[in-house]
Amino acid sequence: MLQTMRDKITGGFAAVFLGAIGVVFVFWGIDFQSRGDSFAAEVNGEPIQIDTVRRAWQQQQQRLLQFMPDIPDDLVKSQQRSVMEAFVRRKLLTQRARKLGYSVSDAELIRELRERPEFQEDGKFSVTRYKLLLQQNNLIESQYEADLTSDMLVEQVQNTVLETSFIVPYELERRFALEKQQREVDYVLIAASSFNDKVEVTEQLVQKYYDGHKSEFEIPETVDLEYLELTRAAAQASVNVTEDALKEYYNQVKDRFTTSERRRGRQILLTLEEGADEAAVKKKAEELLVKAKAPGADFAALAKANSTDPGTAETSGEVDWQTRDGSVPEFSEAFFSMAKDEVRGPVKTQFGYHIIKLEAVDSGTIRSFEDVRAELEPEFRRERSDAAFYEETQQLADKAFKALTELNSVAQELKLEVRKATGVTRQNAAALGNDPAVIEAAFSEDVLERGQNSQLVPIGEDRALVLRVAARTPASMKPLTEVRADIEAKVRSEQARAAAAKQGAEVLAKLKAGTSLPSVAGEFSLTPAGKRWITREDAIAPPKVLTAAFEAPAQVSEAKPFYGSTATDDGNFAVFGVSQVQPGDPSSETEPQRAARRDNTVRTFGNFEFGAYYSEAEANAKIRRNDDKVFQ
């Protein structure tokens, strides 16, 4: 991809940009080679590298930590599975796409890259922004290209499935009748809180809850850290830019401020068609050269009358402004060695014989040091500060490695302050910005178990640190005496909900025996909501009641209603009845509404079909996952 980007994206300044990207990758220690059989998963024999999945998980973990400092274990495991499955899915679907003959050309890949809004500034592709985003996400360019290509292949397959989905008019009307169906519903709510004073919370129940929910009362293992930190801002403040150094830098990058020589002229091209008499074509070219060199000759008219290439003839042989690399070598060598108004030929190329006239020369320009100084200085300062930051981090990493188990000597030698972060857990390192890389380093075997200094830990693109564990507190359980009040409240709530559900079962039994809902409600001192027509989108009933009511059988009547029950989201219990069902009327829908719904339905069907397609592919694939190795 480095060469691809150099050749296709930005031309002249690509080498400078790519060189800078390379420095960043080396600085952050990104591994360009896989380590033996170290893979996160294997799909039909193709590995998914463990570092790739682990890096994606760290980024996801960091996003989660922004919203919840203590992530529940079940959510952690769920998110880890999602990250792993995303990579497996991409690999499997990419394999399927290639097997089906789908492909992504270099031109398509480059166009996609340049058109992505995240890489644009003011509507145009920005090298600076591209570079910044790669750095922020610790992405290797070749890996980004491979991932983007895979995504484009998967999109081709998905679009093929989606574009072949359809729905017949009858099915569309049937779905409308169901989606817009109305049901006449009545219900009673049994509040769990009404049983709070009626349930007994025994010592046995408290102890049972405590023993059965140990993870709820666990105090996680914590570590207190010592660390040494470097920042890019501090490195930048130490940079001293002299005039001589700035001029030297200008000389190094002068080509960026230089426009190449350009030339414009005309040509007479006699093409060599297959089977043509080359000697005759060359002889005619020599005759035309004599005419073109004659005093007062009209070269444009000769070109229009004699060029056998239609494009050349139509423009009277015009050769627009071009640089030395703008044409085939034989033509350019002649064109850029001619004097103004000179006529030369015949020049043979792969296209035929050319008679060339040079009409104008633009020698190119170079912007002076004084002209570019203002834009060059901040760039130079950034480069120097990047180099200084890199050098400082290498020193820190090297000296921390040699110190092995302490940081005081390193701090003294590098004139840094030993800082502290206390109470760091495997899910929470708020004192250090909750960066997953910090947590991973702090709880690595070398640091946690062996007491060694960590390797260099990058935090974003502007900070880096090394750390060690100064103190470790193992995981423990909160004593029962400390959490008793909370447990009693939870047990009481559970008992109350169970009592509400029990009463709900009694109410439901009486309704099914033939007693009307108002009568049963009065017997249990409950208040009916009152019969009303509701739709699937209404918010006038609790969501669980709404869902259960529309899952009930549609074959009902006021004489034979359907009765059911459900727990509600807030812990209460509901008993409901459905007495009438009215299907939606398709004729009430306008044509634009019907068209929009048709499109949405087709997309939904397409997504279902694509899901089935993937499930079939997954069922027939050989997939191995190393979750324990990735998320250790």
XYZ file of C-alpha atoms in Angstrom:
632
model
C 0.000 0.000 0.000
C 2.904 2.384 0.595
C 3.750 2.335 -3.098
C 0.097 2.442 -4.062
C -0.452 5.543 -1.985
C 2.733 7.141 -3.264
C 1.737 6.589 -6.875
C -1.977 7.176 -6.786
C -3.108 9.415 -3.984
C -1.049 12.513 -3.685
C 1.878 12.409 -6.062
C 4.818 14.576 -5.072
C 4.213 15.004 -1.368
C 3.226 11.384 -0.713
C 6.768 10.280 0.074
C 7.079 12.872 2.850
C 3.715 11.869 4.300
C 4.370 8.146 4.131
C 7.755 8.570 5.704
C 6.142 10.361 8.633
C 3.568 7.595 8.987
C 6.389 5.056 9.048
C 8.068 6.897 11.934
C 4.824 6.832 13.908
C 4.413 3.092 13.391
C 7.972 2.421 14.531
C 7.514 4.741 17.498
C 4.463 2.975 18.812
C 6.062 -0.413 18.327
C 3.412 -1.869 16.035
C 4.219 -5.450 15.095
C 4.455 -5.891 11.323
C 4.846 -9.659 11.551
C 2.596 -12.271 13.062
C 4.051 -14.353 15.842
C 3.920 -18.010 14.913
C 0.503 -19.535 15.525
C -0.660 -16.578 17.587
C -4.109 -16.027 16.100
C -7.411 -14.822 17.465
C -9.438 -17.012 15.147
C -9.034 -19.129 12.048
C -11.618 -19.172 9.268
C -11.231 -21.962 6.723
C -7.504 -22.024 7.428
C -7.001 -18.244 7.190
C -5.861 -16.671 10.485
C -7.092 -13.475 12.106
C -4.184 -11.957 14.010
C -4.539 -11.726 17.754
C -3.103 -8.194 17.960
C -5.706 -6.913 15.497
C -8.661 -8.194 17.529
C -7.083 -7.222 20.832
C -6.506 -3.662 19.585
C -10.146 -3.423 18.450
C -11.304 -4.675 21.851
C -9.148 -2.096 23.637
C -10.765 0.672 21.592
C -14.251 -0.670 22.327
C -13.382 -1.008 25.998
C -12.191 2.589 26.088
C -15.498 3.764 24.607
C -17.423 1.778 27.223
C -15.323 3.164 30.067
C -16.307 6.688 29.064
C -19.903 5.888 30.015
C -19.445 3.382 32.852
C -16.233 3.297 34.904
C -17.102 -0.177 36.227
C -18.218 -2.399 33.347
C -20.283 -5.431 34.450
C -18.616 -8.758 33.669
C -21.543 -9.971 31.568
C -21.352 -6.847 29.398
C -17.586 -7.274 29.023
C -18.020 -10.842 27.790
C -20.869 -9.836 25.472
C -18.833 -7.034 23.913
C -15.794 -9.284 23.551
C -17.909 -11.806 21.652
C -19.237 -9.029 19.410
C -15.735 -7.806 18.573
C -14.535 -11.322 17.775
C -17.597 -12.106 15.646
C -17.154 -8.911 13.631
C -13.715 -10.087 12.496
C -14.878 -13.648 11.835
C -17.841 -12.341 9.838
C -15.644 -10.055 7.723
C -13.147 -12.848 7.006
C -15.807 -15.401 6.094
C -17.800 -13.059 3.860
C -14.611 -11.842 2.171
C -13.739 -15.447 1.351
C -17.228 -15.990 -0.046
C -16.995 -12.820 -2.139
C -13.683 -13.840 -3.706
C -14.993 -17.334 -4.375
C -17.969 -15.809 -6.214
C -15.631 -13.728 -8.366
C -16.093 -10.329 -6.738
C -13.054 -8.055 -6.683
C -11.931 -4.532 -5.811
C -9.481 -2.848 -8.173
C -6.740 -0.473 -7.053
C -8.634 2.387 -8.677
C -11.826 1.537 -6.776
C -9.933 1.294 -3.503
C -8.201 4.640 -3.988
C -11.463 6.324 -5.011
C -13.188 4.981 -1.911
C -10.355 6.211 0.275
C -10.350 9.693 -1.225
C -14.148 10.011 -1.052
C -14.506 9.007 2.598
C -15.716 12.086 4.509
C -13.648 11.250 7.585
C -10.495 11.858 5.524
C -11.690 15.140 4.000
C -11.293 18.787 4.902
C -13.304 21.400 3.011
C -14.609 18.648 0.747
C -11.169 17.414 -0.351
C -8.940 14.540 0.695
C -6.532 15.705 3.401
C -3.229 13.939 3.938
C -2.932 15.543 7.372
C -6.321 14.274 8.479
C -5.668 10.838 7.035
C -2.371 10.682 8.904
C -3.962 11.853 12.145
C -6.756 9.289 12.070
C -4.343 6.461 11.360
C -2.199 7.532 14.283
C -5.115 7.924 16.656
C -6.337 4.422 15.875
C -2.889 2.766 15.788
C -3.560 1.534 12.255
C -0.965 0.137 9.892
C -1.631 1.437 6.406
C -1.432 -1.963 4.704
C -3.827 -3.411 7.270
C -6.250 -0.529 6.785
C -6.171 -1.126 3.029
C -6.837 -4.835 3.495
C -9.735 -4.178 5.870
C -11.257 -1.570 3.578
C -10.965 -3.932 0.611
C -12.691 -6.665 2.622
C -15.494 -4.300 3.605
C -15.988 -3.306 -0.029
C -16.129 -6.956 -1.089
C -18.655 -7.757 1.634
C -20.719 -4.747 0.594
C -20.826 -6.042 -2.992
C -22.191 -9.395 -1.835
C -24.668 -7.753 0.528
C -25.910 -5.365 -2.159
C -26.453 -8.283 -4.530
C -28.698 -9.982 -1.974
C -30.535 -6.777 -1.084
C -31.123 -5.830 -4.721
C -32.773 -9.184 -5.478
C -35.248 -8.954 -2.592
C -38.895 -8.224 -3.389
C -42.413 -8.367 -1.956
C -45.663 -9.139 -3.774
C -48.623 -6.720 -3.385
C -50.704 -9.243 -1.433
C -47.935 -9.720 1.139
C -47.494 -5.956 1.438
C -51.206 -5.505 2.186
C -51.194 -8.401 4.657
C -48.254 -6.875 6.518
C -50.024 -3.501 6.624
C -53.125 -5.133 8.084
C -50.972 -6.687 10.816
C -48.742 -3.683 11.509
C -51.669 -1.249 11.737
C -53.947 -3.662 13.559
C -55.923 -2.277 16.523
C -56.974 -4.252 19.578
C -59.482 -3.470 22.305
C -57.631 -4.041 25.577
C -58.331 -3.692 29.287
C -55.927 -4.517 32.103
C -55.220 -4.225 35.826
C -51.847 -3.533 37.431
C -50.884 -5.273 40.653
C -48.265 -3.132 42.382
C -45.461 -5.137 43.985
C -44.949 -2.350 46.523
C -48.374 -3.100 48.018
C -46.910 -6.350 49.399
C -43.759 -4.851 50.944
C -45.254 -4.844 54.435
C -46.784 -8.283 54.020
C -43.664 -10.309 53.222
C -41.162 -11.621 55.756
C -37.414 -11.311 55.167
C -35.754 -14.051 57.214
C -32.077 -14.449 58.095
C -32.069 -17.596 56.002
C -33.225 -15.675 52.898
C -30.610 -12.969 53.464
C -27.813 -15.535 53.795
C -29.048 -17.424 50.731
C -29.012 -14.239 48.630
C -25.538 -13.324 49.877
C -24.153 -16.775 49.061
C -25.824 -16.891 45.650
C -24.726 -13.441 44.462
C -21.087 -13.289 45.483
C -19.993 -11.428 42.360
C -22.411 -8.645 43.312
C -20.537 -8.048 46.558
C -17.022 -8.649 45.333
C -14.422 -5.957 45.887
C -12.228 -6.239 42.785
C -8.490 -6.618 42.940
C -6.790 -3.211 42.899
C -3.258 -1.993 42.313
C -1.506 1.232 43.178
C 0.757 2.341 40.358
C 3.883 4.417 40.070
C 4.545 5.803 36.616
C 6.748 8.149 34.594
C 5.013 10.111 31.864
C 6.183 11.972 28.763
C 4.040 14.309 26.659
C 4.446 15.677 23.170
C 3.615 19.156 24.495
C 6.622 19.078 26.824
C 8.858 17.918 23.981
C 7.572 20.705 21.747
C 8.281 23.324 24.408
C 11.920 22.232 24.485
C 12.470 22.624 20.734
C 14.719 25.523 19.697
C 14.356 26.543 16.038
C 17.295 28.497 14.590
C 17.334 30.281 11.255
C 20.160 28.080 9.975
C 18.302 24.901 10.902
C 15.161 26.174 9.201
C 17.088 26.981 6.007
C 18.664 23.539 6.037
C 15.195 22.007 6.313
C 14.019 24.197 3.428
C 16.812 22.812 1.246
C 15.764 19.270 2.154
C 12.146 19.783 1.082
C 12.709 22.355 -1.651
C 11.209 20.058 -4.276
C 7.796 20.569 -2.673
C 7.938 24.251 -3.551
C 9.152 23.702 -7.108
C 6.968 23.450 -10.190
C 8.413 21.239 -12.937
C 9.293 22.476 -16.401
C 6.356 22.256 -18.826
C 6.258 22.394 -22.620
C 3.545 22.912 -25.228
C 3.631 22.274 -28.975
C 2.147 20.360 -31.892
C 2.731 17.053 -33.612
C 1.928 15.192 -36.788
C 1.357 11.549 -35.916
C 1.408 8.841 -38.573
C 0.125 5.735 -36.846
C 1.444 2.254 -37.550
C -1.610 0.073 -38.058
C -1.304 -3.709 -38.007
C 0.053 -4.934 -41.366
C 1.079 -1.411 -42.466
C 4.202 -0.851 -44.608
C 6.465 0.751 -41.999
C 9.015 1.871 -44.566
C 6.337 3.732 -46.514
C 5.001 5.356 -43.324
C 8.494 6.462 -42.334
C 9.172 7.844 -45.836
C 5.973 9.893 -45.682
C 6.986 11.191 -42.242
C 10.352 12.309 -43.648
C 8.599 14.106 -46.500
C 6.289 15.869 -44.043
C 9.302 16.876 -41.945
C 10.777 18.661 -44.962
C 7.490 20.496 -45.549
C 7.161 21.405 -41.863
C 10.662 22.888 -41.827
C 10.114 24.953 -44.970
C 10.003 28.753 -44.418
C 6.460 29.945 -43.687
C 5.114 26.418 -43.235
C 1.765 26.163 -41.412
C 2.445 23.266 -39.037
C -1.110 23.233 -37.659
C -2.582 22.899 -41.146
C -0.129 20.121 -42.029
C -1.086 18.257 -38.852
C -4.803 18.606 -39.503
C -4.431 17.382 -43.076
C -1.925 14.570 -42.557
C -2.186 13.094 -39.047
C -3.664 9.610 -39.268
C -4.592 9.685 -35.594
C -8.144 11.191 -35.428
C -7.608 12.852 -32.059
C -4.430 14.576 -33.222
C -5.933 15.678 -36.542
C -9.016 17.251 -34.937
C -6.882 19.511 -32.713
C -4.427 20.425 -35.497
C -1.780 18.371 -33.730
C -1.990 20.254 -30.427
C 0.194 18.921 -27.589
C -1.035 20.660 -24.439
C 1.183 21.618 -21.519
C 2.957 18.557 -20.150
C 5.868 17.703 -17.878
C 8.790 15.434 -18.708
C 6.944 12.355 -17.483
C 3.746 13.256 -19.327
C 4.298 11.019 -22.353
C 6.155 7.937 -23.543
C 9.959 8.164 -23.069
C 10.888 8.469 -26.768
C 8.536 11.406 -27.299
C 9.490 13.178 -24.051
C 13.231 12.785 -24.707
C 12.883 14.574 -28.020
C 10.322 17.142 -26.837
C 12.391 18.236 -23.824
C 15.654 18.510 -25.745
C 14.300 20.876 -28.435
C 14.662 24.632 -28.716
C 11.599 26.857 -28.989
C 10.078 26.813 -32.528
C 12.279 23.865 -33.504
C 10.755 21.114 -35.662
C 12.108 17.590 -35.233
C 11.407 14.090 -36.483
C 10.582 11.496 -37.377
C 10.459 10.207 -33.774
C 9.319 6.602 -33.509
C 7.187 5.475 -30.540
C 4.813 2.605 -29.927
C 2.099 4.712 -31.595
C 3.903 5.432 -34.863
C 6.079 8.216 -36.311
C 5.882 11.760 -34.889
C 6.904 15.095 -36.399
C 7.145 17.500 -33.436
C 7.180 21.289 -33.124
C 7.944 23.030 -29.813
C 5.918 26.228 -29.406
C 6.270 27.285 -25.743
C 8.367 26.554 -22.652
C 7.533 27.150 -18.973
C 10.794 26.627 -17.109
C 9.082 26.082 -13.747
C 9.454 28.090 -10.573
C 10.727 27.650 -7.039
C 9.324 29.560 -4.083
C 12.007 31.280 -2.060
C 12.824 30.551 1.574
C 11.423 33.929 2.580
C 8.189 33.184 0.738
C 7.553 29.848 2.475
C 9.128 30.532 5.868
C 5.826 31.197 7.663
C 4.316 27.863 6.644
C 7.596 25.966 6.993
C 8.421 26.901 10.589
C 5.429 25.254 12.342
C 5.920 22.165 10.197
C 9.623 22.047 11.098
C 8.831 22.625 14.755
C 6.360 19.736 14.705
C 8.904 17.489 13.037
C 11.595 18.402 15.559
C 9.209 17.925 18.483
C 8.103 14.561 17.070
C 11.742 13.521 16.812
C 12.449 14.784 20.336
C 9.367 13.020 21.692
C 10.407 9.813 19.971
C 13.955 10.060 21.344
C 12.708 10.738 24.875
C 10.326 7.793 24.789
C 13.077 5.480 23.584
C 15.306 6.627 26.427
C 12.494 6.118 28.919
C 11.713 2.644 27.594
C 15.386 1.641 27.593
C 16.201 2.917 31.077
C 13.003 1.523 32.600
C 13.858 -1.861 31.115
C 17.349 -1.750 32.616
C 16.059 -0.568 36.016
C 13.744 -3.603 35.922
C 11.769 -3.181 39.173
C 12.034 0.484 40.230
C 11.520 3.898 38.625
C 13.203 6.307 41.043
C 16.629 6.066 39.412
C 15.058 6.511 35.976
C 13.146 9.576 37.157
C 16.311 11.108 38.592
C 18.338 10.482 35.442
C 15.660 11.816 33.060
C 14.519 14.605 35.406
C 10.974 13.273 35.606
C 8.511 13.052 38.487
C 7.357 9.682 39.793
C 3.577 9.964 39.792
C 1.029 7.742 41.527
C -2.374 6.312 40.613
C -4.244 4.418 43.308
C -7.146 1.984 43.253
C -6.723 0.868 39.638
C -8.835 -2.182 38.723
C -9.060 -4.354 35.633
C -12.066 -2.281 34.583
C -11.205 1.177 35.865
C -8.091 3.327 35.575
C -9.782 6.718 35.859
C -6.627 8.373 37.218
C -4.939 7.588 33.897
C -7.842 8.321 31.576
C -9.232 4.759 31.590
C -6.977 3.871 28.689
C -7.219 0.090 28.040
C -3.495 -0.065 27.222
C -2.708 1.132 30.758
C -4.967 -1.516 32.293
C -3.488 -4.227 30.095
C 0.057 -3.210 31.068
C -0.713 -2.908 34.793
C -2.259 -6.373 34.965
C 0.218 -8.111 32.662
C 2.139 -11.032 34.138
C 5.517 -9.254 34.090
C 4.205 -6.175 35.894
C 1.646 -7.704 38.267
C 3.238 -11.030 39.160
C 6.953 -10.340 38.703
C 7.018 -6.732 39.887
C 8.794 -5.495 36.762
C 8.507 -2.132 35.045
C 6.170 -2.135 32.058
C 7.145 -1.608 28.466
C 6.433 1.808 26.965
C 2.655 2.386 27.001
C 1.358 4.875 24.385
C -1.767 6.815 25.354
C -3.275 8.356 22.266
C -0.694 10.093 20.114
C 0.535 12.714 22.575
C 1.400 10.770 25.746
C 3.497 7.758 26.698
C 4.440 6.233 30.029
C 6.042 3.329 31.834
C 4.542 2.021 35.059
C 5.050 -0.425 37.879
C 2.844 -1.877 40.605
C 3.725 -0.306 43.945
C 1.037 -2.132 45.930
C -1.521 -4.846 45.251
C -4.771 -5.573 47.058
C -6.358 -8.932 46.207
C -10.050 -9.297 45.461
C -12.297 -9.786 48.486
C -15.929 -9.936 49.528
C -17.812 -7.200 51.314
C -18.839 -8.602 54.721
C -22.482 -9.472 55.183
C -22.801 -6.891 57.956
C -21.886 -4.163 55.484
C -24.373 -5.161 52.789
C -27.195 -6.565 54.936
C -29.487 -3.552 54.469
C -29.113 -3.690 50.678
C -29.769 -7.430 50.629
C -32.845 -7.110 52.824
C -34.252 -4.479 50.453
C -33.578 -6.687 47.425
C -35.030 -9.798 49.050
C -38.092 -7.841 50.159
C -38.522 -6.569 46.598
C -38.199 -10.088 45.170
C -40.697 -11.460 47.671
C -43.114 -8.627 46.916
C -42.855 -9.235 43.170
C -43.477 -12.935 43.747
C -46.549 -12.105 45.846
C -47.842 -9.774 43.122
C -47.349 -12.515 40.531
C -49.179 -14.999 42.765
C -52.147 -12.665 43.098
C -52.003 -12.097 39.351
C -52.333 -15.841 38.785
C -55.416 -15.879 41.024
C -56.966 -12.979 39.104
C -56.246 -14.685 35.780
C -57.801 -17.949 36.947
C -61.049 -16.189 37.889
C -61.146 -14.368 34.543
C -60.689 -17.600 32.636
C -63.439 -19.147 34.743
C -65.847 -16.561 33.314
C -65.846 -13.674 35.806
C -65.604 -10.247 34.181
C -62.493 -8.151 34.650
C -64.295 -5.299 36.497
C -65.797 -7.812 38.937
C -62.482 -9.535 39.634
C -60.752 -6.176 39.992
C -63.287 -5.137 42.626
C -62.815 -8.390 44.497
C -59.049 -7.766 44.775
C -59.323 -3.980 45.288
C -57.718 -3.296 41.904
C -58.562 -0.555 39.394
C -59.089 -1.516 35.725
C -57.493 0.767 33.146
C -60.721 0.669 31.127
C -61.312 -0.749 27.663
C -59.600 1.162 24.876
C -58.449 0.592 21.311
C -54.651 0.530 21.036
C -52.089 0.116 18.252
C -48.607 -1.371 18.364
C -47.077 2.122 18.623
C -49.259 3.411 21.471
C -47.701 4.440 24.785
C -50.908 4.395 26.810
C -50.174 0.941 28.266
C -46.974 -0.472 29.814
C -44.682 -1.809 27.038
C -44.841 -5.409 28.284
C -48.655 -5.264 28.344
C -48.684 -3.842 24.821
C -46.371 -6.591 23.557
C -48.295 -9.388 25.256
C -51.646 -8.064 24.035
C -50.496 -8.133 20.395
C -48.970 -11.590 20.816
C -52.342 -12.918 21.962
C -54.537 -14.891 19.503
C -56.606 -12.732 17.152
C -59.671 -15.006 17.290
C -61.484 -13.150 20.088
C -64.802 -11.433 20.699
C -66.478 -9.475 23.453
C -68.271 -12.658 24.386
C -65.039 -14.708 24.352
C -62.112 -12.442 25.199
C -58.544 -13.650 25.614
C -56.964 -13.174 29.032
C -53.248 -13.184 29.773
C -50.663 -11.871 32.204
C -47.150 -10.476 32.227
C -44.580 -8.961 34.566
C -43.844 -5.319 33.759
C -40.476 -3.615 33.417
C -40.859 -1.829 36.757
C -41.401 -5.057 38.726
C -45.197 -4.956 38.926
C -47.595 -7.533 37.493
C -50.358 -7.030 34.925
C -53.388 -9.079 33.921
C -55.026 -8.069 30.642
C -57.879 -8.955 28.342
C -58.248 -8.622 24.553
C -61.886 -8.444 23.452
C -61.799 -7.219 19.821
C -59.308 -7.118 16.914
C -59.539 -4.740 13.941
C -57.042 -5.183 11.036
C -55.397 -2.164 9.451
C -57.016 -0.815 6.269
C -54.528 -0.591 3.334
C -56.840 1.850 1.519
C -56.143 4.449 4.222
C -52.536 4.690 3.067
C -51.422 7.201 0.395
C -49.346 6.035 -2.566
C -46.139 7.781 -1.346
C -46.628 6.176 2.072
C -47.182 2.795 0.435
C -44.053 3.195 -1.716
C -41.931 4.157 1.284
C -43.256 1.211 3.282
C -42.637 -1.126 0.332
C -39.007 0.016 0.159
C -38.539 -0.384 3.905
C -40.104 -3.842 3.837
C -37.918 -4.965 0.938
C -34.846 -3.753 2.826
C -35.999 -5.669 5.888
C -36.524 -8.819 3.825
C -33.119 -8.300 2.230
C -31.455 -8.065 5.617
C -33.193 -11.256 6.741
C -32.069 -13.003 3.558
C -28.512 -11.785 3.999
C -28.576 -13.002 7.590
C -29.705 -16.416 6.357
C -26.982 -16.338 3.705
C -24.357 -15.673 6.370
C -25.753 -18.358 8.671
C -25.462 -20.881 5.844
C -21.886 -19.779 5.144
C -21.001 -20.007 8.830
C -22.544 -23.470 9.178
C -20.378 -24.770 6.323
C -17.159 -23.072 7.430
C -14.363 -24.378 9.632
C -13.974 -21.731 12.334
C -11.671 -21.859 15.345
C -11.774 -19.117 17.965
C -9.149 -18.373 20.611
C -11.243 -16.132 22.867
C -9.270 -17.044 25.981
C -6.007 -16.121 24.296
C -7.298 -12.798 22.976
C -9.105 -11.615 26.093
C -6.838 -13.097 28.763
